[in-house]
Short mmCIF file of C-alpha atoms and ligand atoms in Angstrom, two decimals:
data_model
loop_
_atom_site.label_atom_id
_atom_site.label_comp_id
_atom_site.label_asym_id
_atom_site.label_seq_id
_atom_site.Cartn_x
_atom_site.Cartn_y
_atom_site.Cartn_z
CA MET A 275 15.32 -9.38 -27.00
CA GLY A 276 12.04 -7.88 -28.24
CA SER A 277 10.50 -4.70 -26.93
CA GLU A 278 7.15 -2.92 -27.01
CA ASN A 279 6.77 0.70 -25.99
CA HIS A 280 3.62 2.08 -24.39
CA TYR A 281 3.19 5.44 -22.76
CA GLN A 282 3.14 3.95 -19.29
CA MET A 283 5.30 0.86 -19.68
CA ASN A 284 8.12 -0.42 -21.88
CA MET A 285 7.91 -4.17 -22.20
CA VAL A 286 11.19 -5.94 -22.95
CA LYS A 287 11.18 -9.67 -23.63
CA GLY A 288 14.25 -11.89 -23.31
CA GLU A 289 15.16 -15.55 -23.38
CA PHE A 290 13.49 -18.25 -21.29
CA GLY A 291 10.30 -16.26 -20.79
CA TYR A 292 12.07 -13.23 -19.27
CA VAL A 293 9.86 -10.11 -19.31
CA LEU A 294 10.96 -6.68 -18.09
CA GLU A 295 8.06 -4.35 -17.39
CA ASP A 296 10.17 -1.25 -17.61
CA VAL A 297 9.36 2.31 -16.61
CA PRO A 298 9.66 5.24 -19.03
CA ASN A 299 12.75 7.45 -19.21
CA PHE A 300 13.28 10.93 -20.67
CA THR A 301 15.29 9.31 -23.44
CA ASP A 302 12.04 7.72 -24.71
CA TYR A 303 10.69 11.08 -25.81
CA ILE A 304 13.44 13.73 -25.56
CA SER A 305 16.62 13.36 -27.58
CA ASP A 306 20.13 14.69 -26.98
CA LEU A 307 19.73 15.47 -23.30
CA PRO A 308 23.02 16.22 -21.51
CA THR A 309 24.03 13.85 -18.71
CA TYR A 310 26.21 14.48 -15.66
CA PRO A 311 28.29 12.18 -13.42
CA ASN A 312 26.33 11.26 -10.30
CA PRO A 313 27.46 13.63 -7.49
CA LEU A 314 27.36 10.66 -5.10
CA ARG A 315 30.70 9.60 -6.58
CA SER A 316 32.40 12.30 -4.55
CA ASN A 317 30.09 12.10 -1.53
CA PRO A 318 32.29 11.00 1.43
CA ALA A 319 29.47 8.89 2.91
CA TYR A 320 28.75 6.87 -0.21
CA SER A 321 31.92 6.95 -2.31
CA VAL A 322 33.54 4.14 -0.32
CA VAL A 323 30.63 1.73 -0.85
CA LYS A 324 31.63 -1.00 -3.27
CA GLN A 325 29.24 -1.35 -6.20
CA TYR A 326 27.19 1.53 -4.93
CA PHE A 327 25.70 2.25 -8.32
CA VAL A 328 23.05 -0.04 -9.68
CA ASP A 329 23.97 -1.81 -12.88
CA ILE A 330 21.83 -0.70 -15.78
CA ASP A 331 20.80 -4.33 -16.38
CA ASP A 332 19.73 -5.14 -12.80
CA THR A 333 16.13 -6.25 -12.57
CA VAL A 334 14.05 -7.86 -9.84
CA PRO A 335 11.80 -10.88 -10.47
CA GLN A 336 8.20 -10.70 -9.36
CA LYS A 337 8.15 -14.42 -8.83
CA ILE A 338 11.04 -15.94 -6.89
CA VAL A 339 9.85 -19.47 -6.27
CA VAL A 340 10.50 -21.28 -9.53
CA HIS A 341 10.94 -24.76 -10.91
CA LYS A 342 13.80 -25.57 -13.25
CA ASP A 343 11.48 -25.47 -16.26
CA THR A 344 9.29 -22.47 -15.37
CA PRO A 345 9.65 -19.30 -17.47
CA ARG A 346 11.60 -16.52 -15.77
CA GLY A 347 8.52 -14.30 -15.74
CA VAL A 348 7.95 -10.63 -15.04
CA HIS A 349 10.77 -8.41 -13.74
CA PHE A 350 10.91 -4.80 -12.60
CA ARG A 351 13.80 -2.39 -12.91
CA ARG A 352 15.91 -2.29 -9.76
CA ALA A 353 15.82 1.06 -7.96
CA GLY A 354 18.95 2.82 -6.77
CA PRO A 355 21.53 5.39 -7.86
CA ARG A 356 22.85 5.41 -11.44
CA GLN A 357 26.32 6.44 -12.66
CA LYS A 358 24.82 9.17 -14.85
CA VAL A 359 22.12 11.67 -13.97
CA TYR A 360 19.97 13.84 -16.23
CA PHE A 361 19.89 16.92 -14.01
CA ALA A 362 22.56 19.33 -12.82
CA SER A 363 21.95 20.01 -9.11
CA ASP A 364 21.10 23.68 -9.54
CA GLU A 365 18.73 22.92 -12.41
CA VAL A 366 16.28 20.94 -10.26
CA GLN A 367 13.08 22.51 -8.99
CA ALA A 368 11.29 19.72 -7.14
CA CYS A 369 7.84 19.62 -5.58
CA LEU A 370 6.06 17.23 -3.23
CA VAL A 371 2.36 16.59 -2.75
CA THR A 372 0.41 14.26 -0.45
CA CYS A 373 -3.10 13.10 -1.44
CA GLY A 374 -5.89 10.87 -0.11
CA GLY A 375 -6.34 9.63 3.47
CA LEU A 376 -3.73 9.94 6.19
CA CYS A 377 -1.26 7.16 6.84
CA PRO A 378 1.57 6.82 9.38
CA GLY A 379 4.86 7.76 7.71
CA LEU A 380 3.74 10.55 5.36
CA ASN A 381 5.91 13.10 7.12
CA THR A 382 8.82 10.66 7.18
CA VAL A 383 8.64 10.30 3.38
CA ILE A 384 8.47 14.10 2.96
CA ARG A 385 11.48 14.58 5.23
CA GLU A 386 13.53 11.92 3.49
CA ILE A 387 12.83 13.22 -0.03
CA VAL A 388 13.93 16.72 0.99
CA HIS A 389 17.01 15.38 2.78
CA SER A 390 17.98 12.97 -0.02
CA LEU A 391 17.71 15.68 -2.66
CA ASP A 392 19.90 17.95 -0.57
CA CYS A 393 22.48 15.58 0.92
CA MET A 394 22.87 13.23 -2.04
CA TYR A 395 22.33 15.47 -5.05
CA GLY A 396 22.90 19.03 -3.80
CA VAL A 397 19.34 20.02 -4.74
CA ASN A 398 17.95 22.79 -2.57
CA LYS A 399 14.92 24.07 -4.46
CA VAL A 400 12.01 22.04 -3.11
CA LEU A 401 8.40 23.18 -2.88
CA GLY A 402 5.57 21.65 -0.89
CA ILE A 403 2.14 21.69 -2.53
CA ASN A 404 -0.52 22.40 0.07
CA GLY A 405 -3.66 20.31 0.48
CA GLY A 406 -3.36 17.57 -2.15
CA TYR A 407 -3.86 17.81 -5.92
CA ARG A 408 -6.08 20.88 -5.80
CA GLY A 409 -3.25 22.74 -4.05
CA PHE A 410 -1.37 22.91 -7.38
CA TYR A 411 -3.82 25.47 -8.71
CA SER A 412 -5.64 26.85 -5.68
CA LYS A 413 -3.09 27.36 -2.90
CA ASN A 414 0.30 28.85 -2.20
CA THR A 415 3.31 26.56 -2.02
CA ILE A 416 5.64 26.25 0.93
CA THR A 417 9.42 26.08 0.75
CA LEU A 418 10.86 22.87 2.12
CA THR A 419 14.43 22.76 3.42
CA PRO A 420 16.29 20.10 5.41
CA LYS A 421 15.99 22.43 8.39
CA THR A 422 12.21 22.98 8.16
CA VAL A 423 11.47 19.28 7.77
CA ASN A 424 14.05 18.03 10.25
CA ASP A 425 11.68 16.97 13.04
CA ILE A 426 8.49 16.25 11.13
CA HIS A 427 8.88 12.45 11.13
CA LYS A 428 8.01 12.53 14.83
CA ARG A 429 4.54 13.84 14.02
CA GLY A 430 1.57 12.03 12.50
CA GLY A 431 -0.34 13.35 9.49
CA THR A 432 1.27 15.36 6.73
CA ILE A 433 2.71 18.84 7.12
CA LEU A 434 1.54 19.55 3.57
CA GLY A 435 -2.08 18.71 4.24
CA THR A 436 -4.06 16.39 2.00
CA SER A 437 -7.44 16.16 0.29
CA ARG A 438 -9.73 14.00 -1.79
CA GLY A 439 -11.03 15.04 -5.21
CA GLY A 440 -9.82 18.13 -7.05
CA HIS A 441 -7.69 16.36 -9.64
CA ASP A 442 -7.65 18.53 -12.75
CA THR A 443 -4.86 17.31 -15.03
CA THR A 444 -4.64 20.38 -17.26
CA LYS A 445 -4.62 22.86 -14.39
CA ILE A 446 -2.05 20.80 -12.48
CA VAL A 447 0.34 20.49 -15.43
CA ASP A 448 -0.12 24.19 -16.26
CA SER A 449 0.88 24.99 -12.69
CA ILE A 450 3.90 22.66 -12.89
CA GLN A 451 5.02 24.43 -16.07
CA ASP A 452 4.36 27.94 -14.72
CA ARG A 453 6.38 27.28 -11.58
CA GLY A 454 9.30 25.77 -13.53
CA ILE A 455 8.98 22.49 -11.62
CA ASN A 456 10.90 19.57 -13.19
CA GLN A 457 10.58 16.85 -10.52
CA VAL A 458 7.14 16.02 -9.09
CA TYR A 459 6.98 13.60 -6.15
CA ILE A 460 3.45 12.35 -5.53
CA ILE A 461 2.69 10.47 -2.32
CA GLY A 462 -0.65 8.71 -2.23
CA GLY A 463 -2.75 5.61 -2.71
CA ASP A 464 -4.39 3.95 -5.71
CA GLY A 465 -6.48 7.01 -6.59
CA THR A 466 -3.44 9.28 -6.29
CA GLN A 467 -1.33 7.03 -8.51
CA LYS A 468 -4.08 7.11 -11.17
CA GLY A 469 -3.93 10.89 -10.95
CA ALA A 470 -0.11 10.75 -11.18
CA ALA A 471 -0.36 8.60 -14.32
CA ALA A 472 -2.64 11.20 -15.93
CA ILE A 473 -0.19 14.00 -15.01
CA TYR A 474 2.72 12.01 -16.44
CA GLU A 475 0.85 11.40 -19.71
CA GLU A 476 0.01 15.08 -20.10
CA ILE A 477 3.62 16.06 -19.37
CA ARG A 478 4.83 13.58 -21.95
CA LYS A 479 2.32 14.89 -24.51
CA ARG A 480 3.70 18.36 -23.96
CA GLY A 481 7.25 16.96 -24.33
CA LEU A 482 8.41 18.41 -20.99
CA LYS A 483 11.55 17.37 -19.14
CA VAL A 484 9.60 16.81 -15.93
CA VAL A 485 9.79 13.66 -13.81
CA VAL A 486 6.63 12.25 -12.21
CA ALA A 487 7.54 9.87 -9.40
CA GLY A 488 4.98 8.15 -7.17
CA ILE A 489 5.45 6.87 -3.65
CA PRO A 490 2.69 4.39 -2.80
CA LYS A 491 0.74 5.17 0.37
CA THR A 492 -2.07 2.98 1.59
CA ILE A 493 -2.74 2.07 5.15
CA ASP A 494 -5.13 -0.64 3.88
CA ASN A 495 -2.26 -2.28 1.93
CA ASP A 496 -4.53 -2.46 -1.11
CA ILE A 497 -1.87 -1.58 -3.71
CA PRO A 498 -0.79 -4.61 -5.77
CA VAL A 499 2.70 -5.82 -6.76
CA ILE A 500 4.53 -4.34 -3.76
CA ASP A 501 5.36 -6.49 -0.74
CA LYS A 502 3.50 -4.10 1.55
CA SER A 503 2.87 -0.42 1.99
CA PHE A 504 4.45 1.95 4.52
CA GLY A 505 2.30 2.61 7.58
CA PHE A 506 0.86 -0.88 7.49
CA ASP A 507 3.13 -2.29 10.22
CA THR A 508 2.42 0.76 12.34
CA ALA A 509 -1.33 0.31 11.87
CA VAL A 510 -1.20 -3.37 12.83
CA GLU A 511 0.85 -2.51 15.90
CA GLU A 512 -1.44 0.31 17.00
CA ALA A 513 -4.53 -1.83 16.42
CA GLN A 514 -3.24 -4.09 19.20
CA ARG A 515 -4.07 -1.40 21.72
CA ALA A 516 -7.72 -1.37 20.67
CA ILE A 517 -7.89 -5.17 20.62
CA ASN A 518 -6.29 -5.36 24.06
CA ALA A 519 -8.84 -2.89 25.41
CA ALA A 520 -11.69 -4.87 23.86
CA HIS A 521 -10.30 -8.05 25.39
CA VAL A 522 -9.96 -6.51 28.86
CA GLU A 523 -13.52 -5.21 28.70
CA ALA A 524 -14.89 -8.52 27.43
CA GLU A 525 -13.01 -10.61 29.98
CA SER A 526 -14.20 -8.46 32.86
CA ALA A 527 -17.90 -8.89 32.15
CA GLU A 528 -20.24 -11.86 32.19
CA ASN A 529 -20.82 -12.86 28.57
CA GLY A 530 -18.59 -10.00 27.51
CA ILE A 531 -18.09 -9.24 23.83
CA GLY A 532 -15.56 -6.76 22.48
CA VAL A 533 -16.06 -5.59 18.89
CA VAL A 534 -13.22 -3.68 17.18
CA LYS A 535 -13.61 -2.11 13.76
CA LEU A 536 -10.38 -1.66 11.81
CA MET A 537 -9.62 0.05 8.51
CA GLY A 538 -9.85 -1.81 5.24
CA ARG A 539 -12.29 -0.52 2.69
CA TYR A 540 -11.82 -3.34 0.18
CA SER A 541 -8.94 -5.33 1.69
CA GLY A 542 -8.85 -6.94 5.11
CA PHE A 543 -5.08 -7.01 5.65
CA ILE A 544 -5.02 -4.85 8.79
CA ALA A 545 -7.79 -6.91 10.41
CA MET A 546 -6.13 -10.18 9.42
CA TYR A 547 -2.64 -9.28 10.64
CA ALA A 548 -3.90 -7.55 13.78
CA THR A 549 -5.83 -10.73 14.57
CA LEU A 550 -2.87 -13.00 13.92
CA ALA A 551 -0.63 -10.79 16.05
CA SER A 552 -3.05 -10.47 18.97
CA ARG A 553 -4.14 -14.07 19.65
CA ASP A 554 -7.01 -12.69 21.76
CA VAL A 555 -9.33 -12.44 18.77
CA ASP A 556 -11.98 -15.13 18.34
CA CYS A 557 -13.40 -13.94 15.04
CA CYS A 558 -12.05 -11.79 12.22
CA LEU A 559 -14.38 -10.57 9.48
CA ILE A 560 -13.01 -9.07 6.26
CA PRO A 561 -14.49 -7.83 2.96
CA GLU A 562 -13.00 -10.72 1.00
CA SER A 563 -14.80 -13.36 3.06
CA PRO A 564 -18.60 -12.93 3.11
CA PHE A 565 -20.29 -14.08 6.30
CA TYR A 566 -23.81 -14.65 7.55
CA LEU A 567 -25.42 -14.28 10.95
CA GLU A 568 -28.24 -16.80 11.40
CA GLY A 569 -28.37 -20.59 11.23
CA GLU A 570 -25.87 -23.40 11.12
CA GLY A 571 -22.28 -22.26 10.65
CA GLY A 572 -23.38 -18.63 11.12
CA LEU A 573 -21.88 -15.93 13.32
CA PHE A 574 -24.57 -16.05 16.05
CA GLU A 575 -24.11 -19.79 16.53
CA TYR A 576 -20.35 -19.29 16.86
CA ILE A 577 -20.74 -16.43 19.35
CA GLU A 578 -23.04 -18.57 21.49
CA ARG A 579 -20.46 -21.35 21.51
CA CYS A 580 -17.59 -18.99 22.41
CA LEU A 581 -19.57 -17.47 25.28
CA LYS A 582 -20.52 -20.91 26.61
CA GLU A 583 -16.93 -22.15 26.41
CA ASN A 584 -14.98 -19.05 27.46
CA GLY A 585 -17.49 -16.58 28.92
CA HIS A 586 -16.24 -13.83 26.60
CA MET A 587 -15.07 -13.13 23.04
CA VAL A 588 -13.39 -10.54 20.80
CA ILE A 589 -14.51 -9.81 17.24
CA VAL A 590 -12.39 -7.81 14.80
CA ILE A 591 -14.22 -6.49 11.77
CA ALA A 592 -12.75 -4.62 8.79
CA GLU A 593 -14.76 -1.57 7.78
CA GLY A 594 -15.57 -3.01 4.35
CA ALA A 595 -16.71 -6.41 5.63
CA GLY A 596 -20.34 -7.46 5.27
CA GLN A 597 -21.39 -4.32 3.41
CA GLU A 598 -23.64 -6.50 1.26
CA LEU A 599 -25.73 -7.22 4.38
CA LEU A 600 -26.55 -3.52 4.84
CA ALA A 601 -28.69 -1.26 2.70
CA ALA A 602 -26.35 0.44 0.20
CA LYS A 603 -25.68 4.12 0.83
CA ASN A 604 -24.93 5.01 -2.82
CA GLU A 605 -22.84 7.96 -1.77
CA GLU A 606 -19.26 8.70 -2.74
CA ASP A 607 -16.48 10.84 -1.32
CA ALA A 608 -14.91 13.62 -3.41
CA SER A 609 -12.50 11.12 -4.99
CA GLY A 610 -15.27 8.76 -6.06
CA ASN A 611 -14.70 6.17 -3.31
CA ARG A 612 -17.95 4.57 -2.16
CA LEU A 613 -18.92 5.68 1.34
CA LEU A 614 -19.43 2.71 3.61
CA GLN A 615 -21.99 2.07 6.33
CA ASP A 616 -20.68 1.57 9.86
CA ILE A 617 -20.57 -2.22 9.90
CA GLY A 618 -19.19 -2.26 13.45
CA LEU A 619 -22.16 -0.40 14.84
CA TRP A 620 -24.59 -2.48 12.78
CA ILE A 621 -23.17 -5.83 13.83
CA SER A 622 -22.98 -4.78 17.48
CA GLN A 623 -26.69 -3.93 17.42
CA LYS A 624 -27.57 -7.17 15.61
CA ILE A 625 -25.67 -9.25 18.21
CA LYS A 626 -27.32 -7.43 21.12
CA ASP A 627 -30.80 -7.83 19.61
CA HIS A 628 -30.30 -11.50 18.84
CA PHE A 629 -29.09 -12.44 22.31
CA ALA A 630 -31.65 -10.28 24.13
CA ASN A 631 -34.71 -11.16 22.06
CA LYS A 632 -34.12 -14.67 20.71
CA LEU A 633 -31.91 -16.29 23.35
CA LYS A 634 -32.94 -14.14 26.33
CA MET A 635 -29.28 -14.10 27.24
CA LEU A 636 -27.66 -11.19 29.05
CA LEU A 637 -24.48 -9.94 27.48
CA THR A 638 -22.22 -6.91 27.70
CA LEU A 639 -20.95 -5.64 24.38
CA LYS A 640 -18.39 -2.86 23.94
CA TYR A 641 -17.72 -1.45 20.49
CA ILE A 642 -14.38 0.25 19.76
CA ASP A 643 -13.64 2.16 16.55
CA PRO A 644 -9.98 3.30 16.67
CA THR A 645 -9.80 4.23 12.92
CA TYR A 646 -8.63 7.83 13.14
CA MET A 647 -6.48 7.20 16.23
CA ILE A 648 -4.53 4.61 14.25
CA ARG A 649 -4.19 6.71 11.11
CA ALA A 650 -2.95 9.78 12.93
CA ILE A 651 0.14 8.39 14.64
CA PRO A 652 3.72 8.69 13.33
CA SER A 653 5.38 5.70 11.68
CA ASN A 654 7.02 3.11 13.91
CA ALA A 655 10.73 2.32 13.62
CA SER A 656 10.40 -0.32 10.92
CA ASP A 657 8.05 1.81 8.80
CA SER A 658 10.37 4.82 9.22
CA VAL A 659 13.28 2.92 7.71
CA TYR A 660 11.00 1.71 4.93
CA CYS A 661 9.83 5.30 4.24
CA THR A 662 13.47 6.42 4.02
CA LEU A 663 14.33 3.79 1.43
CA LEU A 664 11.22 4.54 -0.64
CA ALA A 665 12.05 8.24 -0.62
CA GLN A 666 15.68 7.62 -1.59
CA SER A 667 14.61 5.29 -4.41
CA ALA A 668 12.25 7.92 -5.80
CA VAL A 669 14.99 10.56 -5.76
CA HIS A 670 17.59 8.25 -7.39
CA GLY A 671 15.06 7.35 -10.10
CA ALA A 672 14.11 10.96 -10.78
CA MET A 673 17.74 12.12 -11.01
CA ALA A 674 18.43 9.26 -13.46
CA GLY A 675 15.68 10.51 -15.77
CA TYR A 676 13.13 7.81 -15.03
CA THR A 677 9.57 9.05 -14.97
CA GLY A 678 6.02 7.68 -14.80
CA PHE A 679 7.01 5.26 -12.06
CA THR A 680 6.11 4.27 -8.53
CA THR A 681 8.79 3.09 -6.15
CA GLY A 682 8.06 -0.16 -4.39
CA LEU A 683 9.47 -3.12 -2.57
CA VAL A 684 9.21 -6.36 -4.57
CA ASN A 685 10.53 -9.46 -2.87
CA GLY A 686 12.52 -7.30 -0.47
CA ARG A 687 14.21 -5.31 -3.26
CA HIS A 688 13.42 -1.72 -4.15
CA THR A 689 12.14 -1.31 -7.70
CA PHE A 690 10.60 1.15 -10.15
CA ILE A 691 7.13 -0.04 -11.17
CA PRO A 692 5.11 1.37 -14.10
CA PHE A 693 1.98 3.23 -12.97
CA ASN A 694 -0.39 0.91 -14.84
CA ARG A 695 0.81 -2.10 -12.85
CA ILE A 696 -0.01 -0.30 -9.60
CA THR A 697 -3.42 1.01 -10.64
CA GLU A 698 -4.88 -1.83 -12.70
CA ARG A 699 -6.23 -3.82 -9.77
CA GLN A 700 -6.47 -3.87 -5.98
CA ASN A 701 -4.47 -6.02 -3.63
CA LYS A 702 -6.80 -8.25 -1.65
CA VAL A 703 -6.54 -11.01 0.92
CA VAL A 704 -6.77 -14.28 -1.00
CA THR A 705 -9.03 -16.43 1.13
CA THR A 706 -7.97 -19.61 -0.65
CA ASP A 707 -4.35 -19.05 0.33
CA ARG A 708 -2.46 -20.25 3.35
CA MET A 709 -2.52 -17.07 5.40
CA TRP A 710 -6.29 -17.00 5.66
CA ALA A 711 -6.19 -20.69 6.57
CA ARG A 712 -3.72 -19.82 9.34
CA LEU A 713 -6.10 -17.19 10.60
CA LEU A 714 -9.08 -19.57 10.57
CA SER A 715 -7.09 -22.16 12.45
CA SER A 716 -5.87 -19.62 15.00
CA THR A 717 -9.32 -18.20 15.80
CA ASN A 718 -11.31 -21.40 15.22
CA GLN A 719 -14.02 -19.28 13.64
CA PRO A 720 -16.30 -20.75 10.99
CA SER A 721 -15.20 -20.25 7.38
CA PHE A 722 -18.77 -19.24 6.52
CA ILE A 723 -18.49 -21.44 3.47
CA GLY A 724 -21.30 -23.97 3.05
CA PRO A 725 -20.37 -27.62 2.28
CA LYS A 726 -21.45 -27.15 -1.36
CA GLU A 727 -19.16 -24.14 -1.90
CA ALA A 728 -16.26 -25.88 -0.13
CA ALA A 729 -16.60 -28.85 -2.48
CA GLU A 730 -16.55 -26.47 -5.47
CA ILE A 731 -13.38 -24.76 -4.23
CA GLY A 732 -11.82 -28.16 -3.58
CA LYS A 733 -12.48 -29.15 -7.18
CA GLN A 734 -10.85 -25.96 -8.50
CA LYS A 735 -7.71 -26.33 -6.40
CA LYS A 736 -4.48 -26.82 -8.27
CA PRO A 737 -2.04 -29.43 -7.00
CA THR A 738 -0.24 -28.08 -3.95
CA THR A 739 3.19 -28.11 -5.57
CA GLN A 740 2.09 -26.28 -8.69
CA LEU A 741 3.50 -22.79 -9.11
CA LEU A 742 0.80 -20.26 -9.66
CA ASP A 743 1.10 -18.26 -12.82
CA ASP A 744 -1.70 -15.78 -12.34
CA GLU A 745 -1.23 -12.19 -11.27
CA ASP A 746 -2.08 -12.91 -7.66
CA ASP A 747 0.88 -15.20 -7.57
CA CYS A 748 3.37 -14.53 -4.87
CA THR A 749 6.55 -15.94 -3.56
CA ASP A 750 7.61 -17.61 -0.39
CA GLU A 751 10.72 -15.69 0.48
CA ARG A 752 10.79 -11.97 1.09
CA ALA A 753 14.53 -11.89 0.49
CA GLY A 754 16.35 -9.54 2.75
CA THR A 755 13.20 -8.18 4.31
CA SER A 756 13.59 -7.39 7.95
CA PHE A 757 10.12 -6.08 8.49
CA MET A 758 8.25 -7.40 11.47
CA VAL A 759 5.10 -8.78 9.95
CA THR A 760 6.46 -9.86 6.58
CA SER A 761 9.45 -11.72 7.85
CA LEU A 762 7.54 -13.46 10.60
CA ILE A 763 4.59 -14.74 8.69
CA GLY A 764 5.42 -14.61 5.01
CA CYS A 765 3.96 -12.77 2.07
CA LEU A 766 1.25 -10.26 2.84
CA SER A 767 -0.63 -10.74 -0.39
CA CYS A 768 -0.80 -14.45 -0.85
CA GLY A 769 -0.12 -15.77 2.59
CA GLN A 770 2.65 -18.13 1.60
N1 LIG B 203 -9.07 7.84 -11.60
C1 LIG B 203 -8.48 8.96 -11.16
N2 LIG B 203 -7.91 9.81 -12.03
C2 LIG B 203 -7.31 10.95 -11.60
N3 LIG B 203 -7.24 11.31 -10.30
C3 LIG B 203 -7.79 10.50 -9.39
C4 LIG B 203 -8.44 9.28 -9.76
N4 LIG B 203 -8.90 8.68 -8.64
C5 LIG B 203 -8.56 9.49 -7.62
N5 LIG B 203 -7.90 10.57 -8.05
C6 LIG B 203 -7.38 11.68 -7.24
O1 LIG B 203 -6.39 11.20 -6.34
C7 LIG B 203 -6.50 11.83 -5.08
C8 LIG B 203 -6.55 10.82 -3.97
O2 LIG B 203 -7.51 9.80 -4.24
P1 LIG B 203 -8.23 9.00 -3.07
O3 LIG B 203 -8.98 7.89 -3.67
O4 LIG B 203 -8.98 9.96 -2.21
O5 LIG B 203 -7.05 8.49 -2.13
P2 LIG B 203 -5.90 7.41 -2.35
O6 LIG B 203 -4.95 7.98 -3.32
O7 LIG B 203 -5.32 7.27 -1.02
O8 LIG B 203 -6.56 6.18 -2.87
C9 LIG B 203 -7.73 12.73 -5.14
O9 LIG B 203 -7.31 14.06 -5.24
C10 LIG B 203 -8.47 12.26 -6.37
O10 LIG B 203 -9.14 13.31 -7.05
O1 LIG B 204 -12.61 9.41 6.43
P1 LIG B 204 -11.78 9.44 5.21
O2 LIG B 204 -10.67 10.43 5.26
O3 LIG B 204 -12.55 9.54 3.95
O4 LIG B 204 -11.00 8.09 5.16
C1 LIG B 204 -11.55 6.85 5.36
C2 LIG B 204 -10.82 5.85 4.53
O5 LIG B 204 -9.45 6.09 4.49
C3 LIG B 204 -8.73 4.87 4.53
O6 LIG B 204 -7.99 4.89 5.71
C4 LIG B 204 -7.81 4.68 3.37
O7 LIG B 204 -8.02 5.63 2.42
P2 LIG B 204 -7.10 5.85 1.16
O8 LIG B 204 -7.88 5.40 -0.04
O9 LIG B 204 -6.82 7.30 1.13
O10 LIG B 204 -5.83 5.08 1.35
C5 LIG B 204 -9.76 3.78 4.53
O11 LIG B 204 -9.35 2.73 5.32
C6 LIG B 204 -10.98 4.48 5.02
O12 LIG B 204 -12.12 3.94 4.47
MG1 LIG B 205 -7.60 4.46 -2.16
#
């Protein structure tokens, strides 16, 4: 076994190409810390469970489809309770913060962290940071108890409030130190996890016994490595209501077109899965698949054909799709995310103009943008269970002295993932994978790829049985996953 230590990740190499991308632990930078038996040993609910504690050597492979001669590949540390913990119950002062855009399930995660700390580890000092990162140094905290958070999972949004921008590492860590906080739970997306990594690094530089644990939140499902993010199922489900409405409107009019814009700044997962689930959608446009309007194989030609054949059609468009067709806005939000133009409005106008002016064809187009209605609802049943497990994993990891990690589901198993793995790239729909092919075959829409490009892609294609070794690689089975979308159609990221 060889090992390399970095601030954000400990890399352990074993036989047959085994690699463990391990998360940091207090023991990496603080010596002689006392440990305590895990209080769960005497918890009546859990003490009867056989093998309740996770073995120190348990790891989860990122790639689970293998050939007999393929290297074992990258593994992540399995989440779950450990025999020993690094905190006495009354020593813990925890805090929670939610950052970035809203997502169904935020309140569920908050509730479950507070409840897990209390019921599993006897921890009852938990603070809520108000209004995202800037709340650490500019707002009062709120006390969170099992009683005060008991019903919050039934509400959308976050009881703590959230914000973009305002990340000031020094001020945040000063505030953590001043308040005597030693467990920081940070719930947020890619930007938030980058901020969490910076906080962890500063804490480590100062040599503090303070855990930084991330819980990945992204309604767009744009965080890599994990099977999927909480709130995603809920968003796909809620999007059905908008698509149904668009379909009803379109079907009821002569040459009716329903256009629905769904979230997805850089990744079209919600649009793709909402389309696959609905079966009423005739065209799905996502950021990863550029499209064009005019000419052979273009969108206008396809719309004309749909209207001739069916008398109506439904188009789903992700908010980040086709941005290259619009004049760039060159504006950013407070977190540095590029502000997008309203592609739904733009495309609706283009379609109307084309059919009125060029084809002299009468059509009725209705445009629906349900973005904030979808984001604001509470998590559905499947996401709520997922939120609970993520929260419990974060608490188990923190109590066991792990830090600088994000909890996440990898191949249906809960794991601790180093921050840099989560923040180094974005998860995107791979349009050369099977899931996008399934979508194209279900809608019958054009691929918007010219014959020349298709030939190029064909040339690049690896043999179908070859296992992919690149980082976008994914696996066929989501072992043990009972989630609606994943278990029905396969892996969210690669479409297998
Ligand atoms: N590179 C970064 N370094 C430190 N903090 C960041 C970084 N990017 C974003 N943040 C902070 O993370 C928070 C949330 O980021 P944002 O991009 O709005 O949402 P999300 O986390 O959902 O992607 C903001 O407070 C922002 O200032
Ligand atoms: O209007 P806001 O709050 O800036 O949010 C809009 C953005 O939020 C999102 O829902 C996701 O944002 P996050 O980066 O916070 O996860 C995007 O789909 C959308 O572009
Ligand atoms: Mg983001």
